[in-house]
PDB file of C-alpha atoms in Angstrom:
ATOM      1  CA  MET A   1       6.839  -7.040 -22.538  1.00 49.00           C
ATOM      2  CA  THR A   2       7.453  -3.870 -24.436  1.00 57.00           C
ATOM      3  CA  ARG A   3       5.976  -1.284 -22.129  1.00 74.00           C
ATOM      4  CA  SER A   4       6.431  -1.216 -18.400  1.00 83.00           C
ATOM      5  CA  SER A   5       3.341  -1.221 -16.236  1.00 88.00           C
ATOM      6  CA  ILE A   6       4.943   1.498 -14.123  1.00 89.00           C
ATOM      7  CA  LYS A   7       5.452   5.177 -14.689  1.00 92.00           C
ATOM      8  CA  ILE A   8       7.771   6.797 -12.208  1.00 91.00           C
ATOM      9  CA  ARG A   9       9.199  10.232 -11.655  1.00 92.00           C
ATOM     10  CA  ALA A  10      11.664  11.313  -8.999  1.00 91.00           C
ATOM     11  CA  GLN A  11      12.397  14.984  -8.668  1.00 92.00           C
ATOM     12  CA  ILE A  12      14.651  16.734  -6.221  1.00 92.00           C
ATOM     13  CA  ASN A  13      13.765  20.115  -4.799  1.00 90.00           C
ATOM     14  CA  ASN A  14      15.482  21.837  -1.858  1.00 89.00           C
ATOM     15  CA  GLY A  15      17.187  18.585  -0.854  1.00 88.00           C
ATOM     16  CA  ILE A  16      13.953  16.615  -0.747  1.00 91.00           C
ATOM     17  CA  THR A  17      13.291  14.034  -3.420  1.00 92.00           C
ATOM     18  CA  THR A  18       9.660  13.435  -4.299  1.00 93.00           C
ATOM     19  CA  VAL A  19       8.907  10.094  -5.914  1.00 92.00           C
ATOM     20  CA  LYS A  20       5.639   9.637  -7.741  1.00 93.00           C
ATOM     21  CA  ALA A  21       4.650   6.336  -9.285  1.00 93.00           C
ATOM     22  CA  LEU A  22       1.657   5.182 -11.247  1.00 93.00           C
ATOM     23  CA  ILE A  23       1.146   1.464 -11.825  1.00 92.00           C
ATOM     24  CA  SER A  24      -1.230   0.070 -14.367  1.00 91.00           C
ATOM     25  CA  HIS A  25      -3.026  -2.802 -12.616  1.00 90.00           C
ATOM     26  CA  PRO A  26      -6.685  -3.929 -12.332  1.00 90.00           C
ATOM     27  CA  MET A  27      -6.656  -4.297  -8.485  1.00 90.00           C
ATOM     28  CA  GLU A  28      -9.602  -6.713  -8.548  1.00 87.00           C
ATOM     29  CA  THR A  29     -11.091  -7.264  -5.105  1.00 87.00           C
ATOM     30  CA  GLY A  30     -12.540 -10.687  -5.828  1.00 84.00           C
ATOM     31  CA  LEU A  31     -15.946  -9.399  -4.740  1.00 85.00           C
ATOM     32  CA  ARG A  32     -17.154  -8.232  -8.129  1.00 85.00           C
ATOM     33  CA  ILE A  33     -19.451 -10.422 -10.192  1.00 86.00           C
ATOM     34  CA  ASP A  34     -19.014 -10.753 -13.936  1.00 84.00           C
ATOM     35  CA  ARG A  35     -22.452  -9.753 -15.217  1.00 86.00           C
ATOM     36  CA  LYS A  36     -22.191 -11.974 -18.312  1.00 88.00           C
ATOM     37  CA  THR A  37     -21.294 -15.212 -16.563  1.00 88.00           C
ATOM     38  CA  GLY A  38     -22.582 -14.554 -13.045  1.00 86.00           C
ATOM     39  CA  GLN A  39     -19.243 -15.764 -11.692  1.00 88.00           C
ATOM     40  CA  PRO A  40     -17.085 -13.757  -9.312  1.00 87.00           C
ATOM     41  CA  ILE A  41     -14.084 -12.091 -10.943  1.00 87.00           C
ATOM     42  CA  PRO A  42     -11.042 -13.590  -9.174  1.00 87.00           C
ATOM     43  CA  ALA A  43      -9.016 -11.314  -6.909  1.00 87.00           C
ATOM     44  CA  LYS A  44      -5.933  -9.837  -8.533  1.00 90.00           C
ATOM     45  CA  PHE A  45      -4.213  -7.127  -6.599  1.00 89.00           C
ATOM     46  CA  ILE A  46      -0.749  -5.815  -5.858  1.00 90.00           C
ATOM     47  CA  SER A  47       0.358  -7.028  -2.448  1.00 89.00           C
ATOM     48  CA  ASN A  48       3.862  -5.618  -2.157  1.00 89.00           C
ATOM     49  CA  VAL A  49       5.557  -2.510  -3.474  1.00 91.00           C
ATOM     50  CA  THR A  50       9.173  -1.711  -2.714  1.00 90.00           C
ATOM     51  CA  CYS A  51      11.271   1.246  -3.705  1.00 91.00           C
ATOM     52  CA  VAL A  52      15.051   1.132  -3.528  1.00 90.00           C
ATOM     53  CA  SER A  53      17.746   3.739  -4.126  1.00 88.00           C
ATOM     54  CA  ASN A  54      21.480   3.650  -3.401  1.00 84.00           C
ATOM     55  CA  LYS A  55      21.109   0.042  -2.171  1.00 82.00           C
ATOM     56  CA  LYS A  56      18.727   1.233   0.491  1.00 86.00           C
ATOM     57  CA  VAL A  57      15.082   0.250   0.860  1.00 88.00           C
ATOM     58  CA  LEU A  58      13.269   3.566   1.063  1.00 89.00           C
ATOM     59  CA  LEU A  59       9.716   2.331   0.950  1.00 90.00           C
ATOM     60  CA  ASN A  60       8.450  -1.140   1.679  1.00 89.00           C
ATOM     61  CA  SER A  61       4.721  -1.444   1.529  1.00 90.00           C
ATOM     62  CA  GLN A  62       2.027  -4.069   1.783  1.00 90.00           C
ATOM     63  CA  TRP A  63      -1.230  -3.405   0.026  1.00 91.00           C
ATOM     64  CA  GLY A  64      -4.672  -4.910   0.262  1.00 88.00           C
ATOM     65  CA  VAL A  65      -7.500  -4.942  -2.261  1.00 89.00           C
ATOM     66  CA  ALA A  66      -8.675  -1.508  -1.132  1.00 90.00           C
ATOM     67  CA  VAL A  67      -5.925   0.335  -2.959  1.00 91.00           C
ATOM     68  CA  ALA A  68      -7.593   1.885  -5.998  1.00 90.00           C
ATOM     69  CA  LYS A  69      -7.305   0.503  -9.528  1.00 90.00           C
ATOM     70  CA  ASN A  70      -4.200   1.709 -11.389  1.00 92.00           C
ATOM     71  CA  PRO A  71      -2.517   2.584  -8.095  1.00 93.00           C
ATOM     72  CA  TYR A  72      -0.738   5.823  -7.444  1.00 94.00           C
ATOM     73  CA  VAL A  73       1.796   6.238  -4.691  1.00 94.00           C
ATOM     74  CA  SER A  74       3.987   9.124  -3.752  1.00 94.00           C
ATOM     75  CA  PHE A  75       6.554   9.584  -1.010  1.00 93.00           C
ATOM     76  CA  LYS A  76       9.408  11.925  -0.130  1.00 92.00           C
ATOM     77  CA  TYR A  77      12.907  11.417   1.189  1.00 91.00           C
ATOM     78  CA  SER A  78      15.990  13.459   1.929  1.00 90.00           C
ATOM     79  CA  GLY A  79      19.579  12.598   1.087  1.00 85.00           C
ATOM     80  CA  GLY A  80      19.062  11.870  -2.597  1.00 86.00           C
ATOM     81  CA  SER A  81      21.042  13.522  -5.359  1.00 87.00           C
ATOM     82  CA  ILE A  82      20.532  14.173  -9.049  1.00 90.00           C
ATOM     83  CA  GLY A  83      21.391  11.148 -11.169  1.00 89.00           C
ATOM     84  CA  ASP A  84      20.665   8.597  -8.423  1.00 89.00           C
ATOM     85  CA  ILE A  85      18.991   5.466  -9.723  1.00 90.00           C
ATOM     86  CA  ILE A  86      15.687   4.714  -8.107  1.00 91.00           C
ATOM     87  CA  LYS A  87      14.038   1.313  -8.579  1.00 90.00           C
ATOM     88  CA  LEU A  88      10.475   0.323  -7.915  1.00 90.00           C
ATOM     89  CA  PHE A  89       9.143  -3.241  -7.798  1.00 89.00           C
ATOM     90  CA  TRP A  90       5.666  -4.616  -7.384  1.00 90.00           C
ATOM     91  CA  LEU A  91       4.333  -8.098  -6.810  1.00 88.00           C
ATOM     92  CA  ASP A  92       0.709  -9.176  -6.960  1.00 87.00           C
ATOM     93  CA  ASN A  93      -1.254 -12.044  -5.406  1.00 86.00           C
ATOM     94  CA  THR A  94      -0.931 -14.082  -8.603  1.00 86.00           C
ATOM     95  CA  ASN A  95       2.882 -13.774  -8.352  1.00 84.00           C
ATOM     96  CA  GLN A  96       3.014 -11.489 -11.344  1.00 85.00           C
ATOM     97  CA  SER A  97       5.532  -8.698 -10.915  1.00 85.00           C
ATOM     98  CA  ASP A  98       7.204  -5.800 -12.635  1.00 87.00           C
ATOM     99  CA  SER A  99       9.929  -3.281 -11.937  1.00 87.00           C
ATOM    100  CA  ILE A 100      11.280  -0.035 -13.295  1.00 89.00           C
ATOM    101  CA  GLU A 101      14.384   2.110 -12.919  1.00 88.00           C
ATOM    102  CA  ALA A 102      14.542   5.851 -13.178  1.00 89.00           C
ATOM    103  CA  LYS A 103      17.033   8.622 -12.546  1.00 90.00           C
ATOM    104  CA  VAL A 104      16.440  11.298  -9.965  1.00 90.00           C
ATOM    105  CA  LYS A 105      16.102  14.634 -11.752  1.00 87.00           C
TER     106      LYS A 105
ATOM    107  CA  MET B   1     -20.901 -15.059   2.606  1.00 43.00           C
ATOM    108  CA  PRO B   2     -19.769 -17.534  -0.051  1.00 51.00           C
ATOM    109  CA  LEU B   3     -18.091 -14.777  -2.026  1.00 49.00           C
ATOM    110  CA  ASN B   4     -15.884 -13.796   0.863  1.00 52.00           C
ATOM    111  CA  LYS B   5     -14.947 -17.396   1.388  1.00 53.00           C
ATOM    112  CA  GLN B   6     -13.951 -17.687  -2.245  1.00 51.00           C
ATOM    113  CA  PHE B   7     -11.909 -14.531  -1.945  1.00 49.00           C
ATOM    114  CA  ASN B   8     -10.118 -15.744   1.170  1.00 50.00           C
ATOM    115  CA  LYS B   9      -9.413 -19.062  -0.481  1.00 50.00           C
ATOM    116  CA  ASP B  10      -7.933 -17.379  -3.542  1.00 47.00           C
ATOM    117  CA  VAL B  11      -5.799 -15.119  -1.438  1.00 47.00           C
ATOM    118  CA  CYS B  12      -4.681 -17.827   0.952  1.00 45.00           C
ATOM    119  CA  SER B  13      -3.636 -20.417  -1.614  1.00 47.00           C
ATOM    120  CA  SER B  14      -1.459 -18.055  -3.579  1.00 46.00           C
ATOM    121  CA  ARG B  15      -0.009 -16.447  -0.471  1.00 48.00           C
ATOM    122  CA  ARG B  16       0.927 -19.592   1.378  1.00 45.00           C
ATOM    123  CA  LEU B  17       3.796 -20.487  -0.916  1.00 41.00           C
ATOM    124  CA  PHE B  18       5.139 -17.005  -0.785  1.00 44.00           C
ATOM    125  CA  LEU B  19       4.914 -16.740   2.977  1.00 42.00           C
ATOM    126  CA  LYS B  20       7.198 -19.719   3.351  1.00 40.00           C
ATOM    127  CA  SER B  21      10.114 -17.673   2.097  1.00 42.00           C
ATOM    128  CA  THR B  22       9.631 -14.849   4.542  1.00 44.00           C
ATOM    129  CA  LEU B  23      12.734 -12.879   5.384  1.00 43.00           C
ATOM    130  CA  SER B  24      13.395 -10.323   8.064  1.00 46.00           C
ATOM    131  CA  SER B  25      14.027  -6.693   7.234  1.00 47.00           C
ATOM    132  CA  THR B  26      17.752  -7.157   7.899  1.00 47.00           C
ATOM    133  CA  ALA B  27      17.767  -9.843   5.273  1.00 49.00           C
ATOM    134  CA  ILE B  28      15.968  -7.466   2.935  1.00 49.00           C
ATOM    135  CA  THR B  29      18.716  -4.905   3.228  1.00 49.00           C
ATOM    136  CA  LEU B  30      21.340  -7.611   2.693  1.00 46.00           C
ATOM    137  CA  ALA B  31      19.562  -8.987  -0.342  1.00 48.00           C
ATOM    138  CA  VAL B  32      19.321  -5.565  -1.886  1.00 49.00           C
ATOM    139  CA  SER B  33      22.835  -4.453  -1.075  1.00 46.00           C
ATOM    140  CA  SER B  34      24.310  -7.648  -2.446  1.00 44.00           C
ATOM    141  CA  GLY B  35      23.166  -6.327  -5.801  1.00 43.00           C
ATOM    142  CA  LEU B  36      20.306  -8.630  -6.723  1.00 45.00           C
ATOM    143  CA  LEU B  37      18.721  -7.263  -9.845  1.00 44.00           C
ATOM    144  CA  PHE B  38      15.243  -8.269  -8.912  1.00 48.00           C
ATOM    145  CA  PRO B  39      15.042  -8.782  -5.165  1.00 49.00           C
ATOM    146  CA  MET B  40      11.925 -10.956  -5.001  1.00 50.00           C
ATOM    147  CA  GLN B  41      13.123 -12.050  -1.581  1.00 48.00           C
ATOM    148  CA  ALA B  42      13.276  -8.423  -0.584  1.00 50.00           C
ATOM    149  CA  PHE B  43       9.538  -8.165  -0.519  1.00 58.00           C
ATOM    150  CA  ALA B  44       8.179  -8.345   2.964  1.00 57.00           C
ATOM    151  CA  SER B  45       5.654 -11.062   3.563  1.00 76.00           C
ATOM    152  CA  TRP B  46       2.012 -10.233   3.131  1.00 80.00           C
ATOM    153  CA  ASN B  47       0.086 -10.067   6.385  1.00 80.00           C
ATOM    154  CA  GLU B  48      -2.818 -12.254   5.342  1.00 79.00           C
ATOM    155  CA  VAL B  49      -4.547 -12.210   8.737  1.00 80.00           C
ATOM    156  CA  ALA B  50      -4.536  -8.432   8.942  1.00 81.00           C
ATOM    157  CA  PHE B  51      -5.599  -7.817   5.355  1.00 83.00           C
ATOM    158  CA  THR B  52      -8.531 -10.231   5.520  1.00 84.00           C
ATOM    159  CA  ALA B  53      -9.718  -9.209   9.004  1.00 82.00           C
ATOM    160  CA  LYS B  54     -13.319  -8.003   8.861  1.00 85.00           C
ATOM    161  CA  ASN B  55     -13.114  -6.062  12.086  1.00 86.00           C
ATOM    162  CA  LEU B  56     -11.183  -2.843  12.523  1.00 85.00           C
ATOM    163  CA  GLN B  57      -9.760  -3.710  15.951  1.00 85.00           C
ATOM    164  CA  THR B  58      -8.609  -7.139  14.766  1.00 86.00           C
ATOM    165  CA  ALA B  59      -7.012  -5.595  11.690  1.00 85.00           C
ATOM    166  CA  ILE B  60      -5.186  -2.976  13.744  1.00 87.00           C
ATOM    167  CA  LYS B  61      -3.999  -5.538  16.256  1.00 86.00           C
ATOM    168  CA  SER B  62      -2.737  -8.004  13.686  1.00 85.00           C
ATOM    169  CA  VAL B  63      -0.923  -5.439  11.596  1.00 84.00           C
ATOM    170  CA  LEU B  64       0.603  -3.341  14.391  1.00 85.00           C
ATOM    171  CA  GLY B  65       0.805  -5.903  17.180  1.00 83.00           C
ATOM    172  CA  SER B  66      -1.289  -3.738  19.469  1.00 81.00           C
ATOM    173  CA  ASP B  67      -4.609  -1.979  19.130  1.00 77.00           C
ATOM    174  CA  LEU B  68      -3.527   0.842  21.414  1.00 81.00           C
ATOM    175  CA  SER B  69      -2.863   4.136  19.746  1.00 82.00           C
ATOM    176  CA  GLN B  70      -2.777   7.663  20.968  1.00 83.00           C
ATOM    177  CA  ALA B  71      -4.869  10.236  19.124  1.00 83.00           C
ATOM    178  CA  SER B  72      -2.527  12.845  17.766  1.00 85.00           C
ATOM    179  CA  ASN B  73      -3.021  16.242  16.165  1.00 85.00           C
ATOM    180  CA  LYS B  74       0.425  16.006  14.593  1.00 88.00           C
ATOM    181  CA  ILE B  75      -0.897  13.828  11.787  1.00 90.00           C
ATOM    182  CA  SER B  76      -2.876  15.272   8.942  1.00 90.00           C
ATOM    183  CA  ILE B  77      -5.045  13.333   6.524  1.00 91.00           C
ATOM    184  CA  LYS B  78      -5.887  15.141   3.339  1.00 92.00           C
ATOM    185  CA  THR B  79      -8.896  13.769   1.472  1.00 91.00           C
ATOM    186  CA  PRO B  80     -11.926  15.313  -0.186  1.00 91.00           C
ATOM    187  CA  ASP B  81     -14.814  15.717   2.309  1.00 90.00           C
ATOM    188  CA  VAL B  82     -17.253  14.244  -0.192  1.00 89.00           C
ATOM    189  CA  VAL B  83     -16.400  11.857  -2.998  1.00 89.00           C
ATOM    190  CA  GLU B  84     -18.806  10.837  -5.697  1.00 87.00           C
ATOM    191  CA  ASN B  85     -17.078   7.563  -6.501  1.00 87.00           C
ATOM    192  CA  GLY B  86     -15.638   5.458  -3.680  1.00 85.00           C
ATOM    193  CA  ALA B  87     -13.448   3.566  -6.144  1.00 88.00           C
ATOM    194  CA  ILE B  88     -10.928   6.406  -6.244  1.00 90.00           C
ATOM    195  CA  VAL B  89     -10.417   8.358  -3.042  1.00 91.00           C
ATOM    196  CA  PRO B  90      -7.178  10.361  -2.971  1.00 92.00           C
ATOM    197  CA  VAL B  91      -5.550  10.204   0.456  1.00 93.00           C
ATOM    198  CA  THR B  92      -2.460  12.067   1.599  1.00 94.00           C
ATOM    199  CA  VAL B  93      -1.068  11.482   5.053  1.00 93.00           C
ATOM    200  CA  SER B  94       1.655  13.665   6.484  1.00 92.00           C
ATOM    201  CA  SER B  95       2.958  14.265   9.950  1.00 91.00           C
ATOM    202  CA  THR B  96       5.350  16.357  11.972  1.00 90.00           C
ATOM    203  CA  LEU B  97       6.160  13.393  14.219  1.00 88.00           C
ATOM    204  CA  LYS B  98       9.809  12.365  14.345  1.00 86.00           C
ATOM    205  CA  GLU B  99      11.295   8.918  13.612  1.00 87.00           C
ATOM    206  CA  VAL B 100       8.276   7.673  11.729  1.00 89.00           C
ATOM    207  CA  SER B 101       8.727   4.041  10.722  1.00 90.00           C
ATOM    208  CA  THR B 102       5.335   3.036   9.351  1.00 90.00           C
ATOM    209  CA  ILE B 103       2.171   4.645   8.089  1.00 92.00           C
ATOM    210  CA  THR B 104      -0.886   2.376   8.071  1.00 91.00           C
ATOM    211  CA  LEU B 105      -4.158   3.263   6.404  1.00 92.00           C
ATOM    212  CA  PHE B 106      -7.605   1.930   7.252  1.00 90.00           C
ATOM    213  CA  SER B 107     -11.067   2.581   5.864  1.00 90.00           C
ATOM    214  CA  GLU B 108     -13.351   1.839   8.783  1.00 88.00           C
ATOM    215  CA  GLN B 109     -16.444   0.456   7.018  1.00 87.00           C
ATOM    216  CA  ASN B 110     -14.702  -1.517   4.259  1.00 86.00           C
ATOM    217  CA  ASN B 111     -15.248  -5.269   4.060  1.00 86.00           C
ATOM    218  CA  ALA B 112     -11.632  -5.585   5.176  1.00 88.00           C
ATOM    219  CA  PRO B 113     -10.672  -2.313   6.899  1.00 89.00           C
ATOM    220  CA  LEU B 114      -6.891  -2.499   6.401  1.00 90.00           C
ATOM    221  CA  VAL B 115      -5.975  -0.692   3.181  1.00 91.00           C
ATOM    222  CA  ALA B 116      -2.205  -0.548   3.133  1.00 91.00           C
ATOM    223  CA  GLN B 117       0.873  -0.342   5.274  1.00 91.00           C
ATOM    224  CA  PHE B 118       3.925   1.678   4.256  1.00 92.00           C
ATOM    225  CA  GLU B 119       7.270   1.078   5.960  1.00 90.00           C
ATOM    226  CA  LEU B 120       9.452   4.124   5.579  1.00 90.00           C
ATOM    227  CA  ASP B 121      13.204   4.403   5.789  1.00 89.00           C
ATOM    228  CA  LYS B 122      14.593   6.877   8.326  1.00 88.00           C
ATOM    229  CA  ASP B 123      15.511   9.195   5.421  1.00 88.00           C
ATOM    230  CA  CYS B 124      11.885   9.383   4.353  1.00 89.00           C
ATOM    231  CA  ASN B 125       9.614  12.227   5.288  1.00 90.00           C
ATOM    232  CA  ALA B 126       6.464  11.303   7.173  1.00 91.00           C
ATOM    233  CA  TYR B 127       4.464  11.549   3.994  1.00 92.00           C
ATOM    234  CA  ILE B 128       2.463   9.155   1.806  1.00 93.00           C
ATOM    235  CA  SER B 129       0.046   9.963  -0.934  1.00 94.00           C
ATOM    236  CA  THR B 130      -2.103   7.336  -2.627  1.00 94.00           C
ATOM    237  CA  ARG B 131      -5.605   6.518  -3.821  1.00 93.00           C
ATOM    238  CA  ILE B 132      -7.882   4.072  -2.051  1.00 92.00           C
ATOM    239  CA  LYS B 133     -11.284   2.424  -2.421  1.00 90.00           C
ATOM    240  CA  MET B 134     -14.062   3.025   0.094  1.00 89.00           C
ATOM    241  CA  SER B 135     -17.227   0.958   0.175  1.00 87.00           C
ATOM    242  CA  GLN B 136     -19.308   3.596   1.935  1.00 87.00           C
ATOM    243  CA  THR B 137     -19.195   6.771   3.981  1.00 89.00           C
ATOM    244  CA  SER B 138     -16.792   6.203   6.857  1.00 91.00           C
ATOM    245  CA  ASN B 139     -13.647   7.299   8.598  1.00 91.00           C
ATOM    246  CA  VAL B 140     -10.248   7.050   7.003  1.00 91.00           C
ATOM    247  CA  ILE B 141      -7.854   6.198   9.802  1.00 91.00           C
ATOM    248  CA  ALA B 142      -4.124   6.713   9.646  1.00 92.00           C
ATOM    249  CA  ILE B 143      -1.925   5.149  12.304  1.00 91.00           C
ATOM    250  CA  ILE B 144       1.681   6.242  12.402  1.00 91.00           C
ATOM    251  CA  THR B 145       4.319   4.342  14.308  1.00 91.00           C
ATOM    252  CA  ALA B 146       6.957   6.779  15.537  1.00 89.00           C
ATOM    253  CA  SER B 147       9.707   5.859  18.019  1.00 87.00           C
ATOM    254  CA  GLY B 148       7.891   2.592  18.669  1.00 85.00           C
ATOM    255  CA  LYS B 149       4.607   4.245  19.648  1.00 88.00           C
ATOM    256  CA  ASN B 150       1.369   4.324  17.680  1.00 89.00           C
ATOM    257  CA  TYR B 151      -0.362   7.604  16.954  1.00 91.00           C
ATOM    258  CA  SER B 152      -3.637   7.825  15.121  1.00 90.00           C
ATOM    259  CA  THR B 153      -5.953  10.270  13.525  1.00 92.00           C
ATOM    260  CA  ARG B 154      -9.155   9.923  11.520  1.00 90.00           C
ATOM    261  CA  LYS B 155     -11.101  11.842   8.947  1.00 91.00           C
ATOM    262  CA  LYS B 156     -14.639  11.274   7.773  1.00 90.00           C
ATOM    263  CA  VAL B 157     -15.209  10.942   4.046  1.00 91.00           C
ATOM    264  CA  LYS B 158     -18.700  10.942   2.604  1.00 90.00           C
ATOM    265  CA  VAL B 159     -19.022   8.491  -0.268  1.00 88.00           C
ATOM    266  CA  THR B 160     -21.915   8.779  -2.706  1.00 86.00           C
ATOM    267  CA  ILE B 161     -21.264   5.550  -4.665  1.00 75.00           C
ATOM    268  CA  GLY B 162     -19.317   2.716  -3.038  1.00 66.00           C
ATOM    269  CA  GLY B 163     -16.187   1.451  -4.718  1.00 64.00           C
ATOM    270  CA  CYS B 164     -15.716  -2.155  -3.640  1.00 63.00           C
ATOM    271  CA  GLY B 165     -17.803  -3.803  -6.333  1.00 58.00           C
ATOM    272  CA  ASP B 166     -20.840  -4.561  -4.222  1.00 50.00           C
TER     273      ASP B 166
END
């Protein structure tokens, strides 16, 4: 894979690091019908997203199908410093996964 | 509904294998700190019962262990009052509560009300911003677990076109 499915940015301001991530993913609910074939489009959604920095799990989340397509998530934490590596992982219900690393700016 | 059954079946079969390798949160920290490059094991298990529950109370109970929560004015939910397209509803939850460990989001009238659960480290601010799908006009409910207690607040969002593909 040449391009990551994740875009991430972590910026520090007044001691608080804001992490913003955008994941490119269809987030299919399994309820939609393919109009051409009349068959339901199988569910494909991200179930787990974890964000780690300095060997510490900052965010550990479980998602259902009701998270919007191409999910966006943002959170804030204190105690980060410029140059810290922040990693984000996702896993979907078809066991597909991806991860990315970024530096805190 | 046959469609729902199909959906549950899809979800269940792929989840079952994964659930077998469930680890506790202590194990997560260990797995990460031992320097695994891709900590697949670090992912928490997926709460299948809660995410497929059709009823709000059942969903709340199975994800939080209790359906008791205290209404709190220390939590704020920021969403548009009216959205044209329920497929993308921006939601920002923040709170002045201390020792927040989880933020759980529900959309009351969705086919499965539980949207997502975020477990936050103690260094994290009580803040989560994301985008959710809403099938119709209903309340967005945020339940925050702080110092072992559940606090909730809700906000009504009017949806013009539903966003769950039905």
